[in-house]
Short mmCIF file of C-alpha atoms and ligand atoms in Angstrom, two decimals:
data_model
loop_
_atom_site.label_atom_id
_atom_site.label_comp_id
_atom_site.label_asym_id
_atom_site.label_seq_id
_atom_site.Cartn_x
_atom_site.Cartn_y
_atom_site.Cartn_z
CA MET A 1 78.80 -115.96 -6.19
CA LEU A 2 78.77 -119.38 -7.10
CA ARG A 3 75.94 -121.84 -6.48
CA VAL A 4 76.69 -125.06 -4.51
CA CYS A 5 73.46 -127.35 -5.40
CA ASN A 6 73.96 -129.80 -2.51
CA LEU A 7 76.88 -131.67 0.18
CA GLU A 8 78.90 -132.99 -2.98
CA GLU A 9 79.23 -129.87 -4.43
CA THR A 10 80.03 -128.15 -1.16
CA ARG A 11 82.89 -131.25 -0.83
CA LYS A 12 84.44 -130.33 -4.05
CA LEU A 13 84.52 -126.61 -3.40
CA ALA A 14 86.22 -127.44 0.15
CA ALA A 15 88.59 -129.83 -1.45
CA LEU A 16 89.77 -127.40 -4.29
CA LEU A 17 90.27 -124.25 -1.72
CA GLY A 18 92.08 -126.90 0.49
CA ARG A 19 94.73 -127.49 -2.29
CA PHE A 20 95.02 -123.74 -2.48
CA LEU A 21 95.89 -122.81 1.34
CA ARG A 22 99.30 -122.45 2.81
CA PRO A 23 100.09 -121.98 6.20
CA GLY A 24 99.54 -118.37 7.47
CA ASP A 25 95.98 -118.23 5.44
CA PHE A 26 93.33 -116.87 7.08
CA VAL A 27 89.88 -117.87 5.85
CA ALA A 28 87.10 -115.87 7.09
CA LEU A 29 83.89 -117.83 7.06
CA THR A 30 80.70 -115.64 7.36
CA GLY A 31 76.82 -115.98 6.97
CA ASP A 32 73.61 -116.87 9.13
CA LEU A 33 73.34 -119.82 11.18
CA GLY A 34 73.09 -123.00 9.43
CA ALA A 35 74.31 -121.12 6.52
CA GLY A 36 77.23 -124.21 6.22
CA LYS A 37 80.06 -122.85 7.48
CA THR A 38 80.81 -125.45 9.80
CA THR A 39 80.05 -128.00 7.28
CA PHE A 40 82.73 -126.36 4.89
CA THR A 41 85.17 -126.32 7.63
CA ARG A 42 84.62 -129.86 8.24
CA MET A 43 84.92 -130.73 4.73
CA LEU A 44 88.15 -128.53 4.10
CA CYS A 45 89.94 -130.36 7.29
CA GLU A 46 88.90 -133.78 5.81
CA SER A 47 90.58 -132.94 2.55
CA LEU A 48 93.83 -131.58 4.43
CA GLY A 49 93.91 -135.18 6.01
CA VAL A 50 92.74 -134.11 9.55
CA MET A 51 92.21 -137.00 11.50
CA GLN A 52 90.35 -135.19 14.68
CA ALA A 53 86.84 -134.53 15.04
CA VAL A 54 85.85 -131.34 13.67
CA SER A 55 83.36 -129.17 15.19
CA SER A 56 82.31 -125.64 16.17
CA PRO A 57 84.79 -124.54 19.41
CA THR A 58 81.53 -123.36 21.26
CA PHE A 59 82.65 -122.41 24.66
CA THR A 60 86.98 -122.75 23.91
CA LEU A 61 86.45 -120.38 20.70
CA LEU A 62 89.63 -121.98 19.39
CA ASN A 63 89.97 -125.50 18.35
CA GLU A 64 93.23 -126.96 16.82
CA TYR A 65 93.99 -129.70 14.46
CA TYR A 66 96.88 -130.91 12.35
CA THR A 67 97.02 -131.70 8.68
CA ASP A 68 98.10 -134.83 7.63
CA GLN A 69 101.54 -132.64 6.69
CA GLY A 70 101.60 -131.47 10.29
CA VAL A 71 100.25 -128.12 9.45
CA PRO A 72 98.15 -126.70 12.44
CA ILE A 73 94.76 -125.34 11.77
CA LEU A 74 92.89 -123.12 14.08
CA HIS A 75 89.49 -123.24 13.82
CA GLY A 76 87.19 -120.11 15.57
CA ASP A 77 83.67 -119.54 16.03
CA PHE A 78 82.84 -116.18 17.37
CA TYR A 79 79.36 -116.75 17.45
CA ARG A 80 79.07 -116.02 21.16
CA LEU A 81 81.47 -113.73 21.32
CA GLU A 82 80.91 -111.08 24.48
CA ASP A 83 81.67 -107.58 23.24
CA ALA A 84 84.53 -107.19 25.54
CA GLU A 85 86.12 -110.29 24.49
CA ALA A 86 85.90 -109.42 20.92
CA GLN A 87 87.50 -106.09 22.11
CA ALA A 88 90.56 -107.87 23.85
CA GLY A 89 90.98 -109.96 20.69
CA PHE A 90 92.72 -113.43 20.62
CA PRO A 91 96.46 -113.17 21.41
CA GLU A 92 96.81 -117.20 20.31
CA LEU A 93 94.90 -116.21 17.19
CA GLU A 94 97.66 -112.73 16.75
CA GLU A 95 100.52 -115.33 17.53
CA MET A 96 99.74 -117.77 14.70
CA MET A 97 98.98 -115.00 12.51
CA ALA A 98 102.40 -113.44 13.17
CA SER A 99 104.03 -116.76 12.72
CA HIS A 100 102.60 -117.96 9.31
CA LYS A 101 102.37 -121.12 10.76
CA ALA A 102 99.00 -122.26 10.91
CA ILE A 103 95.73 -121.92 8.51
CA MET A 104 93.36 -120.31 10.38
CA LEU A 105 89.39 -121.14 9.49
CA MET A 106 87.38 -118.48 11.57
CA GLU A 107 83.73 -118.78 11.64
CA TRP A 108 82.07 -115.39 12.07
CA ALA A 109 84.85 -113.70 11.71
CA ASP A 110 83.23 -110.59 10.79
CA ARG A 111 82.58 -109.91 14.32
CA LEU A 112 86.07 -109.39 14.86
CA PRO A 113 86.47 -106.56 12.43
CA GLN A 114 90.26 -105.66 14.11
CA TYR A 115 91.52 -108.41 11.84
CA GLN A 116 89.67 -107.87 8.78
CA GLY A 117 93.07 -106.76 7.45
CA ASP A 118 94.62 -109.95 7.91
CA TRP A 119 91.91 -112.07 5.90
CA THR A 120 93.48 -113.93 2.84
CA TRP A 121 90.31 -115.77 1.67
CA ARG A 122 86.71 -114.72 2.41
CA LEU A 123 83.77 -117.20 2.14
CA ASP A 124 80.22 -115.75 2.41
CA PHE A 125 77.75 -118.69 2.95
CA GLY A 126 73.92 -117.83 2.29
CA PHE A 127 70.85 -119.76 1.68
CA ASP A 128 69.69 -120.60 -1.83
CA PRO A 129 65.97 -118.66 -2.30
CA GLU A 130 65.12 -121.90 -4.40
CA THR A 131 66.08 -125.05 -2.96
CA GLU A 132 66.31 -126.03 0.43
CA ALA A 133 69.72 -128.01 -0.07
CA ALA A 134 71.52 -125.39 -2.14
CA ARG A 135 73.81 -122.91 -1.07
CA GLN A 136 75.18 -119.60 -2.43
CA VAL A 137 78.65 -118.76 -1.65
CA THR A 138 80.82 -115.63 -2.55
CA ILE A 139 84.47 -116.15 -2.40
CA THR A 140 86.86 -113.37 -2.32
CA ALA A 141 90.24 -113.29 -1.67
CA ALA A 142 93.10 -110.45 -1.09
CA ASP A 143 95.21 -111.90 -3.57
CA ALA A 144 93.23 -111.24 -7.18
CA ALA A 145 95.59 -114.07 -8.99
CA ARG A 146 94.86 -116.66 -6.23
CA LEU A 147 91.21 -116.26 -6.54
CA GLN A 148 91.49 -116.20 -10.40
CA THR A 149 93.26 -119.68 -10.48
CA LEU A 150 90.60 -121.08 -7.96
CA LEU A 151 87.88 -120.11 -9.93
CA GLU A 152 89.92 -121.68 -13.15
CA GLY A 153 90.21 -124.82 -11.21
CA LEU A 154 86.49 -124.83 -10.24
CA ASN A 155 85.63 -124.35 -14.02
CA ASP A 156 87.83 -127.57 -15.08
CA GLY A 157 86.06 -129.43 -12.44
CA ARG A 158 89.68 -130.27 -11.14
P1 ADP B 1 76.61 -122.84 10.12
O1 ADP B 1 78.21 -123.45 10.82
O2 ADP B 1 76.81 -121.80 9.09
O3 ADP B 1 75.79 -122.68 11.42
P2 ADP B 1 76.20 -125.58 9.36
O4 ADP B 1 77.27 -126.23 8.82
O5 ADP B 1 76.38 -125.85 10.87
O6 ADP B 1 75.90 -124.17 9.38
O7 ADP B 1 74.97 -126.04 9.09
C1 ADP B 1 74.48 -126.34 7.81
C2 ADP B 1 73.66 -127.38 7.43
O8 ADP B 1 73.13 -127.42 6.68
C3 ADP B 1 73.90 -128.47 7.92
O9 ADP B 1 73.08 -129.50 8.39
C4 ADP B 1 73.94 -129.15 6.38
O10 ADP B 1 74.12 -130.50 6.09
C5 ADP B 1 73.23 -128.65 5.76
N1 ADP B 1 73.25 -128.24 4.43
C6 ADP B 1 72.43 -128.26 3.45
N2 ADP B 1 72.81 -128.16 2.08
C7 ADP B 1 74.21 -127.87 2.17
C8 ADP B 1 74.95 -127.11 1.35
N3 ADP B 1 74.86 -127.16 0.06
N4 ADP B 1 76.22 -127.19 1.72
C9 ADP B 1 76.42 -126.86 2.93
N5 ADP B 1 75.66 -127.27 4.16
C10 ADP B 1 74.33 -127.57 3.48
MG1 MG B 2 78.95 -123.00 12.68
#
């Protein structure tokens, strides 16, 4: 578990993860309302050179942006997902997963458990019990070696 004390630290973590992301990566962002999923997503997209405004796709459920390298980013937010929708799944998302062309950033990804096996990264956001501006982030990765490299980058302050 990492402690991100303020927005500046969140930004650093987002930029670091951004350097590790590859097309085909599925980043699951979990945690309660206000824990910082959208803030992190916005910072991550900024670090990847996204020019579009990044906000939670409340009604469309999936937004698409492009990095400055032309890589598509699919941003989902499944907070308001109905049970039937959850069961039906998301063909657009599945297409992107199959093609390995996009980076997928999915808030409330845990509401679509059928995709759990496809997550390459999981970031779990929580509130720090001590300070209001601080958050706790738990990062896990399907690939232990990639996680290890990320954590080393964090320690190096790079
Ligand atoms: P979520 O998408 O998880 O519901 P948001 O990112 O929309 O959460 O909201 C998080 C709120 O908490 C924002 O207003 C943000 O400025 C604030 N915040 C305070 N401290 C932090 C921090 N260290 N990291 C991320 N967000 C923080
Ligand atoms: Mg959000």
